[in-house]
XYZ file of C-alpha atoms in Angstrom:
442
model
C -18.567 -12.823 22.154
C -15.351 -11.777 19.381
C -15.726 -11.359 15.682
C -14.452 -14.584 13.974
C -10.995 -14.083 12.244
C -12.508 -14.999 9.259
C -15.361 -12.245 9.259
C -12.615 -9.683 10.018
C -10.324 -10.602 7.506
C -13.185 -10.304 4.459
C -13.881 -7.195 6.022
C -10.375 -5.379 5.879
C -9.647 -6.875 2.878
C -12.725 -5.054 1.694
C -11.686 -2.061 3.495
C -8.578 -1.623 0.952
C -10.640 -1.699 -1.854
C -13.563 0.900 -0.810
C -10.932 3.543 1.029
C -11.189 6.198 -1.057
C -11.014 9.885 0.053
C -7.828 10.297 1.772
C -6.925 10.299 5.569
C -9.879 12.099 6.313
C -12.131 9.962 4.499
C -10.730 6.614 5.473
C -11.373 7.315 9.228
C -14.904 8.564 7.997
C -15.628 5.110 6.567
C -13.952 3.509 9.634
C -15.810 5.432 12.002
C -19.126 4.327 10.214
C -18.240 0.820 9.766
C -17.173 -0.407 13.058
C -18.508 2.286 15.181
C -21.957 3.018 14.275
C -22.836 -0.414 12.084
C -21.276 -3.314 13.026
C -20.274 -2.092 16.668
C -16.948 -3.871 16.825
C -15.701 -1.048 18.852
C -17.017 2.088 20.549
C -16.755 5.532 20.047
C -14.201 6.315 23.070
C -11.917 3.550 22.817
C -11.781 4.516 18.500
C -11.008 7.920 19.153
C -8.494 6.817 22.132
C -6.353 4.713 19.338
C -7.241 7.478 17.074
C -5.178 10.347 19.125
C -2.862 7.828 19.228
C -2.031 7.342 15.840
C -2.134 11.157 15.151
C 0.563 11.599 17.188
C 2.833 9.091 15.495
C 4.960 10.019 11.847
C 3.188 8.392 9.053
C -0.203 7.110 7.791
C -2.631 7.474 10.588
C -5.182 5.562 8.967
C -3.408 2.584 8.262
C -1.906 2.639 11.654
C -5.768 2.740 13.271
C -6.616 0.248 11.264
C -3.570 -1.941 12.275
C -4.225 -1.026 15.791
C -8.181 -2.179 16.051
C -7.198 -5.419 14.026
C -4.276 -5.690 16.576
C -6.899 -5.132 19.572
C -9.366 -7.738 18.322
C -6.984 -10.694 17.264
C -3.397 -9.997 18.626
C -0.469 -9.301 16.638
C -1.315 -11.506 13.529
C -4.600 -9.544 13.265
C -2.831 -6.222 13.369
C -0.131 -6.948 10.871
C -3.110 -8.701 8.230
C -5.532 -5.485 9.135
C -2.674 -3.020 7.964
C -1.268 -5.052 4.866
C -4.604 -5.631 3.608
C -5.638 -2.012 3.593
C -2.504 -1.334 1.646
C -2.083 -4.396 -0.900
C -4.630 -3.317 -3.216
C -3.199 0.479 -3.538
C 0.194 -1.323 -4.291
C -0.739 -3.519 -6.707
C -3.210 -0.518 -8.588
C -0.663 1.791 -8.545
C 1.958 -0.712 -10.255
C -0.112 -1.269 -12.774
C -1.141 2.718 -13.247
C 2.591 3.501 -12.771
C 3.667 1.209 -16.214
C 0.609 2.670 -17.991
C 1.876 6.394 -17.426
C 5.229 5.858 -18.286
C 4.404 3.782 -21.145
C 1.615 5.615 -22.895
C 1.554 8.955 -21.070
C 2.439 10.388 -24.207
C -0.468 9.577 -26.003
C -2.390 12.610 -26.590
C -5.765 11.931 -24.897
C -4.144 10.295 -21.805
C -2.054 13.326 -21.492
C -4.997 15.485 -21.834
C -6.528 13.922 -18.853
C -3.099 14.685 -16.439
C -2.825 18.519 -17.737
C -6.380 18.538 -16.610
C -5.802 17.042 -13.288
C -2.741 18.688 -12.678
C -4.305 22.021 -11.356
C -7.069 19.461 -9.890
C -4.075 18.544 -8.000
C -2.694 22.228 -6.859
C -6.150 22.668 -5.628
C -6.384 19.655 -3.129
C -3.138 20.333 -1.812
C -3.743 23.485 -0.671
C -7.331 22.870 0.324
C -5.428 20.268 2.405
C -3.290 22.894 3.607
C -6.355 24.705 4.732
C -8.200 22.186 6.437
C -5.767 20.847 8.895
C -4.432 24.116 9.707
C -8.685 25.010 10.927
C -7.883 21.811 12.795
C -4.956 22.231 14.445
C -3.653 25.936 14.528
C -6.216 27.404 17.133
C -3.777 30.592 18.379
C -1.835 33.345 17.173
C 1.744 31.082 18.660
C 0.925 28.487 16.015
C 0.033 30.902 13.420
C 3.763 32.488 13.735
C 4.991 28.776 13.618
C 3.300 27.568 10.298
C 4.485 30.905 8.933
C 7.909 30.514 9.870
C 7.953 26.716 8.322
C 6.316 28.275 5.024
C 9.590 31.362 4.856
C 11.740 28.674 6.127
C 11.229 26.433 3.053
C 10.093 28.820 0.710
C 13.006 31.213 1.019
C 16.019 29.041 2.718
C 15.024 26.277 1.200
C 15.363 24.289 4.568
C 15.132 20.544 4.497
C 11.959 19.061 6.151
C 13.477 17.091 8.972
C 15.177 20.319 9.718
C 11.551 22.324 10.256
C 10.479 19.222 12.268
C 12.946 19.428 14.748
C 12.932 23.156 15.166
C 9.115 23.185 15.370
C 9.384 19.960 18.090
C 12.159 22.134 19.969
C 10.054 25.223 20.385
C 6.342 23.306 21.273
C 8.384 21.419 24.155
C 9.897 25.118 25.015
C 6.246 26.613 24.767
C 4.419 23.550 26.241
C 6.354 24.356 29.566
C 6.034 27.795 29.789
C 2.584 28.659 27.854
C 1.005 25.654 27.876
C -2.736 27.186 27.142
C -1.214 27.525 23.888
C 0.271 24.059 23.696
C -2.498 21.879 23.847
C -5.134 20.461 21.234
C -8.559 18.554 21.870
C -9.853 15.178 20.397
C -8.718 14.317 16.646
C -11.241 15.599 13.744
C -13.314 17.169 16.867
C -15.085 14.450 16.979
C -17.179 13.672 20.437
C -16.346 11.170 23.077
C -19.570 11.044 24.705
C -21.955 9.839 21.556
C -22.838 6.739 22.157
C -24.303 3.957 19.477
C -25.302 0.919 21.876
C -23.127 -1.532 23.193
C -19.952 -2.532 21.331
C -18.220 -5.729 21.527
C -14.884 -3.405 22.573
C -16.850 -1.309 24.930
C -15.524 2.008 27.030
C -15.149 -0.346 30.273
C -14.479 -3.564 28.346
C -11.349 -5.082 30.389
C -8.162 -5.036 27.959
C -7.326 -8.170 26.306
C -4.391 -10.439 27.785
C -2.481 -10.163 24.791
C -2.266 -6.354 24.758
C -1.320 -5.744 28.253
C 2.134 -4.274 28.667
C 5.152 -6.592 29.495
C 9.245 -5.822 28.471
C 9.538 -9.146 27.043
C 6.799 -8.671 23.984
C 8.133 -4.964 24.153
C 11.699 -6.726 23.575
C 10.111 -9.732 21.261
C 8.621 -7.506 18.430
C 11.604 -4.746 18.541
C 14.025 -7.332 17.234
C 12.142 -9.032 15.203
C 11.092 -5.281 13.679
C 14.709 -4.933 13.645
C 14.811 -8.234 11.823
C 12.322 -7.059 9.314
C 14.155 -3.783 8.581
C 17.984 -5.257 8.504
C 17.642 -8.263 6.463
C 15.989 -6.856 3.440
C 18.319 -3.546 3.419
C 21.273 -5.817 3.701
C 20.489 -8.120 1.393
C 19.656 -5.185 -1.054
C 23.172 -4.016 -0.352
C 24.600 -7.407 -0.928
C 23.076 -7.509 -4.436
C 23.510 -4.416 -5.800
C 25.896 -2.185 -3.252
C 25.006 0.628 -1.336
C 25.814 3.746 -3.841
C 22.806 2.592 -5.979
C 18.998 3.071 -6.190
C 17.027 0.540 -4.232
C 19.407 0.875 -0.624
C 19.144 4.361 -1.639
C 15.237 3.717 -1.738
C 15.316 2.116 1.295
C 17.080 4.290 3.574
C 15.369 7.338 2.458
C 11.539 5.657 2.891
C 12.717 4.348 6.299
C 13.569 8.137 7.265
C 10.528 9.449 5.784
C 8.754 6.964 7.927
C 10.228 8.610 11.078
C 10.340 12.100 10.639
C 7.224 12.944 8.869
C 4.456 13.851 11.716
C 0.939 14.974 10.354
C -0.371 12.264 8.148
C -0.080 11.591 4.741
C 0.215 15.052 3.324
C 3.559 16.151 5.392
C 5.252 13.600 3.674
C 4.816 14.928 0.583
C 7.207 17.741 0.705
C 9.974 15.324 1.949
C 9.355 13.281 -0.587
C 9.305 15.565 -3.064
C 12.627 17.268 -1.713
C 14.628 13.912 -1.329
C 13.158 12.095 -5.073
C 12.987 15.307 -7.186
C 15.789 17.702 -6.060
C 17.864 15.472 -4.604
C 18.509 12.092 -6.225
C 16.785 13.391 -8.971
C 14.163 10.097 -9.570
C 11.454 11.752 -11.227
C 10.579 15.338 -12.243
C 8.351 17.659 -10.447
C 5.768 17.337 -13.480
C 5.772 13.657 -12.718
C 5.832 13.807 -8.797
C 2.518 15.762 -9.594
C 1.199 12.928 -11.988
C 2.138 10.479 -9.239
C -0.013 12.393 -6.299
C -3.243 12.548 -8.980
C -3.141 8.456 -9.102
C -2.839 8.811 -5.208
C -5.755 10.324 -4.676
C -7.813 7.874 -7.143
C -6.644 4.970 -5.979
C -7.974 2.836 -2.718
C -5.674 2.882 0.012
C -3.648 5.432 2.256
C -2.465 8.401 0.168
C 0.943 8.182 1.242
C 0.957 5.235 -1.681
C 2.309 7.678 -3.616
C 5.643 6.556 -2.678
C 4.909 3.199 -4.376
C 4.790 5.285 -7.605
C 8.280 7.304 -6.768
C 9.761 4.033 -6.370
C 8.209 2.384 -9.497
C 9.378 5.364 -11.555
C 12.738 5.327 -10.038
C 13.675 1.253 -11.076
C 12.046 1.833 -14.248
C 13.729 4.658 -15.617
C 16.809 3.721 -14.605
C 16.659 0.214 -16.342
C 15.539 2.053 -19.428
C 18.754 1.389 -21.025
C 19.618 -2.696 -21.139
C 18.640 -6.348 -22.331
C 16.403 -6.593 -18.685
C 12.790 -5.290 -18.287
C 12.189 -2.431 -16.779
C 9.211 -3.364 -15.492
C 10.459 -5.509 -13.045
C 12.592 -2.798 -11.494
C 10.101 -0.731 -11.248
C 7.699 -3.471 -9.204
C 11.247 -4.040 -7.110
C 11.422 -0.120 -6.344
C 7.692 0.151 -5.563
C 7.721 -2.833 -3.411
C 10.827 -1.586 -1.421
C 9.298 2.213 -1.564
C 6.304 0.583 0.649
C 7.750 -2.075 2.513
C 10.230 0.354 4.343
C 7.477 3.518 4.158
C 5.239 1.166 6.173
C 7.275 -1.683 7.983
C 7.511 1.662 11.062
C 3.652 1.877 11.503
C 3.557 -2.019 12.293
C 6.332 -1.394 15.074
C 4.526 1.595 16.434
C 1.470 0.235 17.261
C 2.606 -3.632 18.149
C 5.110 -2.245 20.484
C 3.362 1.348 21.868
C -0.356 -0.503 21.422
C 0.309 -2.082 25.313
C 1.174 1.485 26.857
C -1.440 3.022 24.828
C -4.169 0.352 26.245
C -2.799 0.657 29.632
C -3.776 4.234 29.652
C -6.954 4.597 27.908
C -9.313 7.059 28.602
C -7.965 10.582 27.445
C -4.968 11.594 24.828
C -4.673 14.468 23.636
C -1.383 16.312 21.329
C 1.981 16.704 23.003
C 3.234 20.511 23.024
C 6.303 19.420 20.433
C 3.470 17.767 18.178
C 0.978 20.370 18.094
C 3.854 22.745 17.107
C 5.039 19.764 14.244
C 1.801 19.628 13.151
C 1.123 23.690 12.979
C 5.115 23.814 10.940
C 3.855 21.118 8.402
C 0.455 23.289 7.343
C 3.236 25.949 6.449
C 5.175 23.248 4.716
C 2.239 21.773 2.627
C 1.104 25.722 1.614
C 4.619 25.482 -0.108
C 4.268 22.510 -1.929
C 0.917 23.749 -3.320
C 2.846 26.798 -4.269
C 5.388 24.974 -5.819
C 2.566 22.711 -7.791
C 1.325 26.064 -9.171
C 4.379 27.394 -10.387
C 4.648 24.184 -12.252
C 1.224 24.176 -13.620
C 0.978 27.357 -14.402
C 4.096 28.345 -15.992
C 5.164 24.949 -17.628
C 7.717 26.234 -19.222
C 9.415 28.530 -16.231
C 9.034 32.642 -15.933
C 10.240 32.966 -19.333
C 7.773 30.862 -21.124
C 4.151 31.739 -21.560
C 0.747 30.929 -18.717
C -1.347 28.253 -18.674
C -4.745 30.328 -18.415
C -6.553 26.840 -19.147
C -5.004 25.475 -16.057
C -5.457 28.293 -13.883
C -9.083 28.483 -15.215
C -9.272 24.707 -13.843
C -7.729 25.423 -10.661
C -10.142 27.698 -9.699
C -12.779 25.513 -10.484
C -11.615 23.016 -8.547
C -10.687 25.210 -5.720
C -14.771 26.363 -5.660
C -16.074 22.826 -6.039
C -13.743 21.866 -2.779
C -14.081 25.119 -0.824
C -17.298 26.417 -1.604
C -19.722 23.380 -2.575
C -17.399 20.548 -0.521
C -16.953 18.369 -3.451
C -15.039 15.359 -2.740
C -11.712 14.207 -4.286
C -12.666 11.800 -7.003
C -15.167 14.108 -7.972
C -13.035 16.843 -8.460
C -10.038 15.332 -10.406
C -13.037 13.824 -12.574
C -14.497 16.691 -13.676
C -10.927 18.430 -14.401
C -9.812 15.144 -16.413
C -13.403 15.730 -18.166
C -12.140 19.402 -18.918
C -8.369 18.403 -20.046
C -9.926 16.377 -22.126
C -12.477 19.201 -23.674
C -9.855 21.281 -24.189
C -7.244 19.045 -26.135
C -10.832 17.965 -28.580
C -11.388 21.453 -28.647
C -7.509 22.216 -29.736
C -7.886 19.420 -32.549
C -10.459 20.872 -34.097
C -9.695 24.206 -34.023
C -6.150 22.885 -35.222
């Protein structure tokens, strides 16, 4: 017996609506759906595809849910799983992106982002926190996520940079200290629970279509190539290479590759490349952009939707043409090139994956990655404070009100384990308060 295509396509679909919660919580709500309630799949062949999209750059969440719609209905069911769980984000964050641009300056709305903003400091380093009690379990990858945090915070060294050095010393370590090289099952989560029999069960026979062979291996690498050539040439064709969206393009495709460790490590890249480098947004607004992230359904890493919707639009500020439209242009090519790797990844590595399953744990190099990217995020937050707090740089005055909120959003994630949403609600709630309070003391 096999779900009907029909029944699994309402319920991904679904899926991109309800995902809420970040990495963390998407897998949470995956776990529960097809794990413990509808039993599509069980608990040691999730967590096998699991591993397996932890190890890969990118969203891991999308890419497990790609890889169980792949499992169940072959390639077609893969790529609808994976666009499905991000259309909805896309669209939402479109239509959030034109609203902040065009009426961010009204007061109230702009009470509610300097209330989120330290909201925002807050989750990033609580991020910062939580995967490095996940993955840094030794003193080796303690020194590691240090040197990543000096790296950037003092030499200012570009991500990819950290990424390599931090994949050249794991493979070094994993070969001649391996005890401190090694990591157990993602989000420590047991193999062994059981929930009753699944319709993918632990000794369920893999299906015909995701066995390993070199011609599907060589099939779905061109066309993948296909998919990524066509639209950055014809983007190139239209408007030449020296300008925005083949900028877009190229830069998303890269960020695609090199940024192991889920959706937060691919904040600082993009952060580096859109506001210090090419200069699409400012660091205010990169902020802005990661506090509709996190309320919006969908993987986090959506954000770059909103870089690339800010990018088209501001630049087309000044013409007869609507902006709007090349900002929906720059946020469609920001995702189709963030995401068009994750599809390749698991239609082409699913078959070696499947051929294998029973036990994957972290490479050396990637537990090392991994450890260099907590250091990397700890900057960002860093960065988001000095932003927050001092608005106006070290010559200008603090922001007590948003260090007060920080705080409190720091205690309502450490201490009481507050979720996201909840969080940047309650410090919208409080930017709010304060700007009423402002007018009528004003």
């Amino acid at each position: 017996m096999s779900v009907p295509f029909r029944e699994a396509l309402k319920f991904w679909a679904k899926l991109g609506f309800i995902s809420f919660g970040g990495p963390a919580g998407q897998i949470a709500v995956l776990h529960q759906e097809l794990v413990e309630k509808r039993r599509w799949i069980s608990e040691r062949r999730f967590l096998h595809a699991l591993n397996y999209c932890m190890l890969l750059p990118g969203p891991e969440a999308q890419q497990l849910v790609t890889y169980i719609g792949w499992l169940m209905h072959r390639s077609w069911g893969g790529i609808l799983a994976g666009t499905l769980f991000v259309l909805p984000s896309l669209f939402i964050l479109i239509g959030l992106s034109w609203v902040y641009l065009s009426f961010g300056q009204v007061p109230w709305i702009a009470a509610i982002f300097f209330g989120i903003k330290p909201a925002v400091t807050a989750i990033v380093l609580h991020a910062a926190v939580r995967i490095g009690k996940r993955t840094i379990h030794n003193q080796a990858l303690q020194w590691i996520a240090l040197g990543s945090f000096l790296a950037i915070f003092i030499l200012n060294l570009s991500f990819p940079i950290i990424v390599l050095i931090a994949g050249a010393i794991g493979f070094w370590g994993g070969k001649r200290y391996p005890q401190y090289f090694t990591q157990g099952n993602a989000h420590g989560k047991s193999a062994d629970k059981h929930y009753g029999e699944a319709l993918i069960d632990d000794n369920t026979p893999t299906p015909t279509h995701a066995l390993f062979s070199y011609q599907k291996t060589i099939r779905h690498s061109i066309i993948a190539l296909g998919c990524w050539l066509l639209p950055i040439l014809s983007l190139l064709y239209i408007f030449g290479w020296k300008t925005l969206y083949p900028q877009l393009a190229w830069f998303f495709t890269k960020a695609a590759l090199l940024t192991f460790g889920g959706a937060y490590a691919v904040l600082p890249y993009v952060y580096q490349g859109a506001v210090d480098h090419f200069h699409w947004l400012s660091a205010n607004q990169m902020i802005d952009g990661l506090a509709l992230g996190e309320t919006t359904p969908g993987p986090l890493i959506m954000v770059v939707a909103f870089v690339g919707y800010l990018a088209g639009h501001i630049q087309h500020l000044i013409g007869t043409s609507n902006p709007f439209w090349f900002g929906v242009l720059g946020a469609c090519v920001a995702t189709w090139f963030t995401f068009l790797p994750s599809f390749f990844f698991i239609l082409v590595g699913g078959p070696l994956i499947e051929s294998t399953h029973g036990k994957l744990s972290f490479t050396a190099p990637l537990t090392a990655i991994t450890a260099a990217v907590v250091g990397v995020i700890a900057n960002l937050g860093l960065f988001f404070a000095y932003h927050v707090f001092l608005p106006r740089g070290f010559g200008g005055s603090i922001s007590w009100i948003s260090i007060v909120i920080c705080i409190l959003a720091a205690i309502a994630l450490f201490r009481f384990q507050k979720g996201v949403m909840s969080v940047l609600g309650g410090s919208a709630l409080a930017g709010l308060l304060t700007y009423f309070v402002a007018t009528l003391i004003a």
